[in-house]
Structure formats: structure tokens, C-alpha cells
Amino acid sequence: MALRAAGRTSLVDSVVEQLRTQLTDGEWAVGDRIPTEHELAQQLGVGRNTVREAVRVLVHAGLLESRQGNGTFVRSTADPAAVLRGVRHAGAADVLELRVALEAEAARLAAARRDTHDLLRLRAALTTLREEGDRDADADLAFHLAVVGATHNAAFVEVYRFFSAQVHEVLVEALGDGEMPPVDIDAHEALVAAIEAADPETAERQARELLRAPMETVAALTDTSAPANSSAPSNTSPPTKTPESTSPTESSSPAESTSPTENR
């Protein structure tokens, strides 16, 4: 795909998007060195400072890598921002299902690997959650980050941090809704107790139980088909006003059905 001159509005954003498209469309492969700032500036019709800033954005996003004296190289063609945008567009139920999958395994690993520092951090997070109230999304997220941190799995921690922004947004929206159940402090306490007891199975079960009520509430709030389905049978079977409809065998015989008193 040929690069085109950028417009005058939001030049850096325009350049970022065009370079991002080059990467995600496979125009540049992993390991390739991209054109120099001067070359990109000429193709895009912008100044070198604009190109430099756009490249810096993509380096920070993990798509490009600057090597001193060698230029800028493609580090990844998978755009983390695109993944986040996809998660952001997902519904609360989808995000909660993702949380169950991540946090149940995190709880199991945390119970098997936690150390004294992890336990102190968990207890402190639990205390904050109690003090800040049962509808504080920041305190709740901090608690779950402490659980994930106790896994001592760097990849797990990074993945959870990657999704934590979306989890936080959903928590803020859900916990701010009067119809959502409050955070179950006792369930959080039970999870910490299981991790302290080094009981992976119980910790995993408690993590799932902790999210059961929010999932059921979201399912109930988003299930708009149930009332319509439950009323369908009554619509297809209206109350009868004539004796003929109460006797299928009689309805096949018109002579008999017109004289219901003779059947008695």
C-alpha cells in the first residue's frame, strides 16, 4: 500500500495510523528496517519531527524498535491497541468470562507459589477494599492485581495488566449501576484465606465463586428474550369461548358438536 500525504489536522495521529496500517497489513515484515525519517517525511509530506514522534509512539506500543546507529526495525505486526479496542467493544458478560478464566488460574497458581511478601500485599489490598467500600472499582482491581502478582509468572502479570484497563472500565460502569451486586468482601476474604493456606483447588473455586454473582446479574440484565419467550405459549393458545374447541373428537363431527347437551 502506497503512503499518502497526511492532512493538516492531527499530523502525528495521521502518520501513526498510516505506519500502523503498513505494519498490520504486512507491508513490512518482522525484522525489516523501515524507511528513514527523511524518506518517510518525503512520502508523507510532513516534517521529520512529526515522523520522529509517530515512530516513538509505535516504539512505545511495541510495534517498532529503534536501534542506535542502525535505524528502526519492525518488532511486531500484531497491534496491541487493536486488541484492546476489540476488548473495549466487548460486553460486560464477555469481559467477566475472561476475568473468570484468568483469575481462576491466577488464584490456583498464587496459592501454590505465594510468599510472605505476597500475603502481606494481599492482606493490605483486602483492608483497602474494606475501607474504601464495596463499590470501589479501583480497590477491587488492586486486589485482583495482587492475586495475579502472587503467581510469580511474568507473562501472566503482563497479560493481566494489558487487559486491566478494560477490566477497570467495565468495573466502573458495572459497580456504578444500582442493579449490580456490591463487591462481596467475604468472598474476597475466603480467596485470601485459601491462598494463605496454600490450597490451589480451594483458591480456584473461591475465585470462580467470587465472580458468580456479577455474572448472573449481568446475564439477567442483558437477557431480553426471556419475557417474550415465556409469553409465547399463551399467545398461541387463546382462551376458548365455544365448547367445540374443548373436544377434538367432537369437532370432527359437526352434527354432534352442535348439540353439547346430548353428550351429557
GROMACS .gro file of C-alpha atoms in nm:
model
  264
    1MET     CA    1   0.000   0.000   0.000
    2ALA     CA    2   0.145   0.335  -0.102
    3LEU     CA    3   0.178   0.602   0.163
    4ARG     CA    4  -0.013   0.923   0.101
    5ALA     CA    5   0.043   1.278   0.213
    6ALA     CA    6  -0.102   1.344   0.557
    7GLY     CA    7  -0.368   1.605   0.617
    8ARG     CA    8  -0.315   1.917   0.821
    9THR     CA    9  -0.521   1.804   1.121
   10SER     CA   10  -0.354   1.589   1.384
   11LEU     CA   11  -0.047   1.515   1.176
   12VAL     CA   12   0.117   1.282   1.425
   13ASP     CA   13  -0.200   1.073   1.464
   14SER     CA   14  -0.237   1.055   1.087
   15VAL     CA   15   0.121   0.934   1.044
   16VAL     CA   16   0.084   0.686   1.329
   17GLU     CA   17  -0.224   0.533   1.168
   18GLN     CA   18  -0.061   0.507   0.827
   19LEU     CA   19   0.252   0.343   0.965
   20ARG     CA   20   0.039   0.114   1.180
   21THR     CA   21  -0.153   0.007   0.868
   22GLN     CA   22   0.172  -0.067   0.687
   23LEU     CA   23   0.266  -0.297   0.973
   24THR     CA   24  -0.063  -0.477   1.028
   25ASP     CA   25  -0.118  -0.524   0.653
   26GLY     CA   26   0.218  -0.697   0.625
   27GLU     CA   27   0.382  -0.434   0.403
   28TRP     CA   28   0.679  -0.451   0.639
   29ALA     CA   29   0.769  -0.787   0.794
   30VAL     CA   30   0.909  -0.853   1.140
   31GLY     CA   31   1.281  -0.777   1.131
   32ASP     CA   32   1.258  -0.536   0.838
   33ARG     CA   33   1.415  -0.196   0.867
   34ILE     CA   34   1.161   0.072   0.785
   35PRO     CA   35   1.250   0.375   0.568
   36THR     CA   36   1.449   0.654   0.729
   37GLU     CA   37   1.286   0.957   0.884
   38HIS     CA   38   1.384   1.162   0.581
   39GLU     CA   39   1.231   0.910   0.338
   40LEU     CA   40   0.909   0.879   0.539
   41ALA     CA   41   0.879   1.256   0.571
   42GLN     CA   42   0.903   1.294   0.194
   43GLN     CA   43   0.646   1.019   0.125
   44LEU     CA   44   0.402   1.153   0.383
   45GLY     CA   45   0.454   1.522   0.313
   46VAL     CA   46   0.529   1.607   0.675
   47GLY     CA   47   0.828   1.725   0.875
   48ARG     CA   48   1.087   1.490   1.020
   49ASN     CA   49   0.983   1.587   1.374
   50THR     CA   50   0.631   1.461   1.303
   51VAL     CA   51   0.768   1.131   1.172
   52ARG     CA   52   1.001   1.101   1.470
   53GLU     CA   53   0.712   1.149   1.713
   54ALA     CA   54   0.493   0.896   1.528
   55VAL     CA   55   0.773   0.640   1.530
   56ARG     CA   56   0.819   0.700   1.902
   57VAL     CA   57   0.452   0.620   1.958
   58LEU     CA   58   0.484   0.290   1.771
   59VAL     CA   59   0.806   0.203   1.954
   60HIS     CA   60   0.622   0.256   2.282
   61ALA     CA   61   0.338   0.034   2.153
   62GLY     CA   62   0.586  -0.244   2.087
   63LEU     CA   63   0.547  -0.247   1.709
   64LEU     CA   64   0.881  -0.087   1.624
   65GLU     CA   65   1.228  -0.099   1.776
   66SER     CA   66   1.491   0.174   1.741
   67ARG     CA   67   1.849   0.056   1.725
   68GLN     CA   68   2.109   0.322   1.782
   69GLY     CA   69   2.309   0.377   1.466
   70ASN     CA   70   2.119   0.112   1.268
   71GLY     CA   71   1.773   0.260   1.220
   72THR     CA   72   1.424   0.148   1.318
   73PHE     CA   73   1.311  -0.212   1.275
   74VAL     CA   74   0.977  -0.393   1.284
   75ARG     CA   75   0.937  -0.570   1.616
   76SER     CA   76   0.578  -0.693   1.577
   77THR     CA   77   0.295  -0.671   1.326
   78ALA     CA   78   0.030  -0.761   1.585
   79ASP     CA   79  -0.112  -0.436   1.714
   80PRO     CA   80  -0.187  -0.449   2.089
   81ALA     CA   81  -0.401  -0.136   2.053
   82ALA     CA   82  -0.629  -0.318   1.808
   83VAL     CA   83  -0.674  -0.599   2.060
   84LEU     CA   84  -0.761  -0.351   2.332
   85ARG     CA   85  -1.011  -0.179   2.106
   86GLY     CA   86  -1.175  -0.515   2.041
   87VAL     CA   87  -1.195  -0.590   2.412
   88ARG     CA   88  -1.330  -0.242   2.480
   89HIS     CA   89  -1.617  -0.310   2.242
   90ALA     CA   90  -1.699  -0.638   2.414
   91GLY     CA   91  -1.990  -0.653   2.655
   92ALA     CA   92  -1.970  -0.683   3.032
   93ALA     CA   93  -2.059  -1.054   3.016
   94ASP     CA   94  -1.771  -1.124   2.776
   95VAL     CA   95  -1.521  -0.941   2.994
   96LEU     CA   96  -1.645  -1.117   3.307
   97GLU     CA   97  -1.599  -1.456   3.135
   98LEU     CA   98  -1.243  -1.353   3.051
   99ARG     CA   99  -1.188  -1.249   3.411
  100VAL     CA  100  -1.308  -1.586   3.537
  101ALA     CA  101  -1.066  -1.769   3.309
  102LEU     CA  102  -0.771  -1.551   3.406
  103GLU     CA  103  -0.841  -1.509   3.776
  104ALA     CA  104  -0.932  -1.870   3.849
  105GLU     CA  105  -0.597  -1.985   3.713
  106ALA     CA  106  -0.420  -1.694   3.882
  107ALA     CA  107  -0.569  -1.792   4.217
  108ARG     CA  108  -0.459  -2.154   4.171
  109LEU     CA  109  -0.102  -2.052   4.088
  110ALA     CA  110  -0.093  -1.790   4.364
  111ALA     CA  111  -0.189  -2.050   4.626
  112ALA     CA  112   0.097  -2.271   4.511
  113ARG     CA  113   0.364  -2.000   4.479
  114ARG     CA  114   0.283  -1.714   4.717
  115ASP     CA  115   0.547  -1.590   4.956
  116THR     CA  116   0.535  -1.372   5.267
  117HIS     CA  117   0.551  -1.051   5.065
  118ASP     CA  118   0.257  -1.163   4.851
  119LEU     CA  119   0.046  -1.243   5.157
  120LEU     CA  120   0.120  -0.903   5.310
  121ARG     CA  121   0.024  -0.734   4.983
  122LEU     CA  122  -0.299  -0.934   4.960
  123ARG     CA  123  -0.396  -0.851   5.317
  124ALA     CA  124  -0.323  -0.482   5.257
  125ALA     CA  125  -0.533  -0.485   4.939
  126LEU     CA  126  -0.816  -0.657   5.124
  127THR     CA  127  -0.801  -0.398   5.403
  128THR     CA  128  -0.817  -0.116   5.147
  129LEU     CA  129  -1.114  -0.282   4.982
  130ARG     CA  130  -1.296  -0.297   5.316
  131GLU     CA  131  -1.213   0.065   5.398
  132GLU     CA  132  -1.292   0.212   5.058
  133GLY     CA  133  -1.631   0.044   5.037
  134ASP     CA  134  -1.792  -0.239   4.847
  135ARG     CA  135  -1.839  -0.035   4.528
  136ASP     CA  136  -1.486   0.095   4.477
  137ALA     CA  137  -1.360  -0.036   4.143
  138ASP     CA  138  -1.003   0.089   4.197
  139ALA     CA  139  -0.970  -0.102   4.523
  140ASP     CA  140  -1.120  -0.416   4.371
  141LEU     CA  141  -0.885  -0.406   4.072
  142ALA     CA  142  -0.585  -0.352   4.301
  143PHE     CA  143  -0.686  -0.662   4.496
  144HIS     CA  144  -0.700  -0.880   4.185
  145LEU     CA  145  -0.370  -0.742   4.059
  146ALA     CA  146  -0.220  -0.852   4.391
  147VAL     CA  147  -0.354  -1.205   4.333
  148VAL     CA  148  -0.209  -1.214   3.982
  149GLY     CA  149   0.123  -1.081   4.111
  150ALA     CA  150   0.142  -1.373   4.354
  151THR     CA  151   0.163  -1.615   4.059
  152HIS     CA  152   0.523  -1.503   4.001
  153ASN     CA  153   0.456  -1.556   3.632
  154ALA     CA  154   0.583  -1.254   3.440
  155ALA     CA  155   0.382  -1.340   3.128
  156PHE     CA  156   0.063  -1.382   3.330
  157VAL     CA  157   0.116  -1.049   3.504
  158GLU     CA  158   0.177  -0.867   3.174
  159VAL     CA  159  -0.130  -1.020   3.008
  160TYR     CA  160  -0.350  -0.924   3.302
  161ARG     CA  161  -0.207  -0.572   3.309
  162PHE     CA  162  -0.271  -0.549   2.936
  163PHE     CA  163  -0.640  -0.617   2.989
  164SER     CA  164  -0.669  -0.438   3.323
  165ALA     CA  165  -0.765  -0.106   3.163
  166GLN     CA  166  -1.072  -0.263   3.004
  167VAL     CA  167  -1.149  -0.461   3.320
  168HIS     CA  168  -1.130  -0.134   3.512
  169GLU     CA  169  -1.368   0.041   3.273
  170VAL     CA  170  -1.621  -0.239   3.298
  171LEU     CA  171  -1.589  -0.242   3.678
  172VAL     CA  172  -1.651   0.130   3.698
  173GLU     CA  173  -1.957   0.102   3.476
  174ALA     CA  174  -2.094  -0.212   3.640
  175LEU     CA  175  -2.031  -0.114   4.001
  176GLY     CA  176  -2.181   0.226   3.935
  177ASP     CA  177  -2.505   0.061   3.826
  178GLY     CA  178  -2.751   0.033   4.113
  179GLU     CA  179  -2.871  -0.301   3.980
  180MET     CA  180  -2.529  -0.465   4.009
  181PRO     CA  181  -2.448  -0.651   4.332
  182PRO     CA  182  -2.188  -0.494   4.561
  183VAL     CA  183  -1.840  -0.643   4.588
  184ASP     CA  184  -1.857  -0.948   4.814
  185ILE     CA  185  -1.592  -0.871   5.076
  186ASP     CA  186  -1.638  -1.208   5.246
  187ALA     CA  187  -1.573  -1.388   4.917
  188HIS     CA  188  -1.250  -1.190   4.877
  189GLU     CA  189  -1.157  -1.286   5.233
  190ALA     CA  190  -1.220  -1.654   5.155
  191LEU     CA  191  -0.996  -1.631   4.849
  192VAL     CA  192  -0.712  -1.479   5.051
  193ALA     CA  193  -0.755  -1.749   5.316
  194ALA     CA  194  -0.726  -2.022   5.053
  195ILE     CA  195  -0.410  -1.865   4.912
  196GLU     CA  196  -0.265  -1.832   5.263
  197ALA     CA  197  -0.345  -2.199   5.326
  198ALA     CA  198  -0.159  -2.295   5.005
  199ASP     CA  199  -0.473  -2.471   4.878
  200PRO     CA  200  -0.481  -2.431   4.496
  201GLU     CA  201  -0.810  -2.616   4.442
  202THR     CA  202  -0.999  -2.413   4.700
  203ALA     CA  203  -0.841  -2.089   4.576
  204GLU     CA  204  -0.954  -2.160   4.221
  205ARG     CA  205  -1.304  -2.246   4.340
  206GLN     CA  206  -1.324  -1.929   4.551
  207ALA     CA  207  -1.210  -1.715   4.256
  208ARG     CA  208  -1.491  -1.855   4.044
  209GLU     CA  209  -1.744  -1.812   4.324
  210LEU     CA  210  -1.633  -1.452   4.371
  211LEU     CA  211  -1.741  -1.365   4.016
  212ARG     CA  212  -2.052  -1.584   4.005
  213ALA     CA  213  -2.296  -1.320   4.137
  214PRO     CA  214  -2.180  -1.044   3.897
  215MET     CA  215  -2.203  -1.284   3.602
  216GLU     CA  216  -2.554  -1.395   3.697
  217THR     CA  217  -2.665  -1.033   3.741
  218VAL     CA  218  -2.524  -0.925   3.405
  219ALA     CA  219  -2.686  -1.225   3.239
  220ALA     CA  220  -3.022  -1.134   3.390
  221LEU     CA  221  -2.990  -0.768   3.294
  222THR     CA  222  -2.900  -0.846   2.934
  223ASP     CA  223  -3.148  -1.129   2.879
  224THR     CA  224  -3.431  -0.951   2.700
  225SER     CA  225  -3.561  -1.262   2.526
  226ALA     CA  226  -3.687  -1.445   2.835
  227PRO     CA  227  -4.010  -1.246   2.887
  228ALA     CA  228  -4.103  -1.273   2.520
  229ASN     CA  229  -4.043  -1.646   2.513
  230SER     CA  230  -4.232  -1.708   2.834
  231SER     CA  231  -4.540  -1.533   2.696
  232ALA     CA  232  -4.535  -1.715   2.361
  233PRO     CA  233  -4.741  -2.018   2.468
  234SER     CA  234  -5.027  -1.802   2.596
  235ASN     CA  235  -5.034  -1.615   2.265
  236THR     CA  236  -5.065  -1.935   2.065
  237SER     CA  237  -5.336  -2.080   2.289
  238PRO     CA  238  -5.604  -1.815   2.347
  239PRO     CA  239  -5.893  -1.889   2.583
  240THR     CA  240  -6.176  -2.074   2.408
  241LYS     CA  241  -6.530  -1.944   2.405
  242THR     CA  242  -6.711  -2.241   2.247
  243PRO     CA  243  -6.749  -2.599   2.373
  244GLU     CA  244  -6.644  -2.737   2.034
  245SER     CA  245  -6.277  -2.648   2.085
  246THR     CA  246  -6.258  -2.845   2.409
  247SER     CA  247  -6.333  -3.175   2.238
  248PRO     CA  248  -6.115  -3.256   1.936
  249THR     CA  249  -6.308  -3.575   1.861
  250GLU     CA  250  -6.640  -3.395   1.864
  251SER     CA  251  -6.516  -3.118   1.636
  252SER     CA  252  -6.473  -3.372   1.359
  253SER     CA  253  -6.844  -3.445   1.379
  254PRO     CA  254  -7.039  -3.124   1.316
  255ALA     CA  255  -7.377  -3.282   1.392
  256GLU     CA  256  -7.272  -3.389   1.739
  257SER     CA  257  -7.073  -3.077   1.824
  258THR     CA  258  -7.378  -2.856   1.775
  259SER     CA  259  -7.567  -3.038   2.049
  260PRO     CA  260  -7.339  -3.049   2.353
  261THR     CA  261  -7.630  -3.134   2.582
  262GLU     CA  262  -7.683  -3.467   2.407
  263ASN     CA  263  -7.334  -3.579   2.510
  264ARG     CA  264  -7.410  -3.549   2.878
   0.00000   0.00000   0.00000
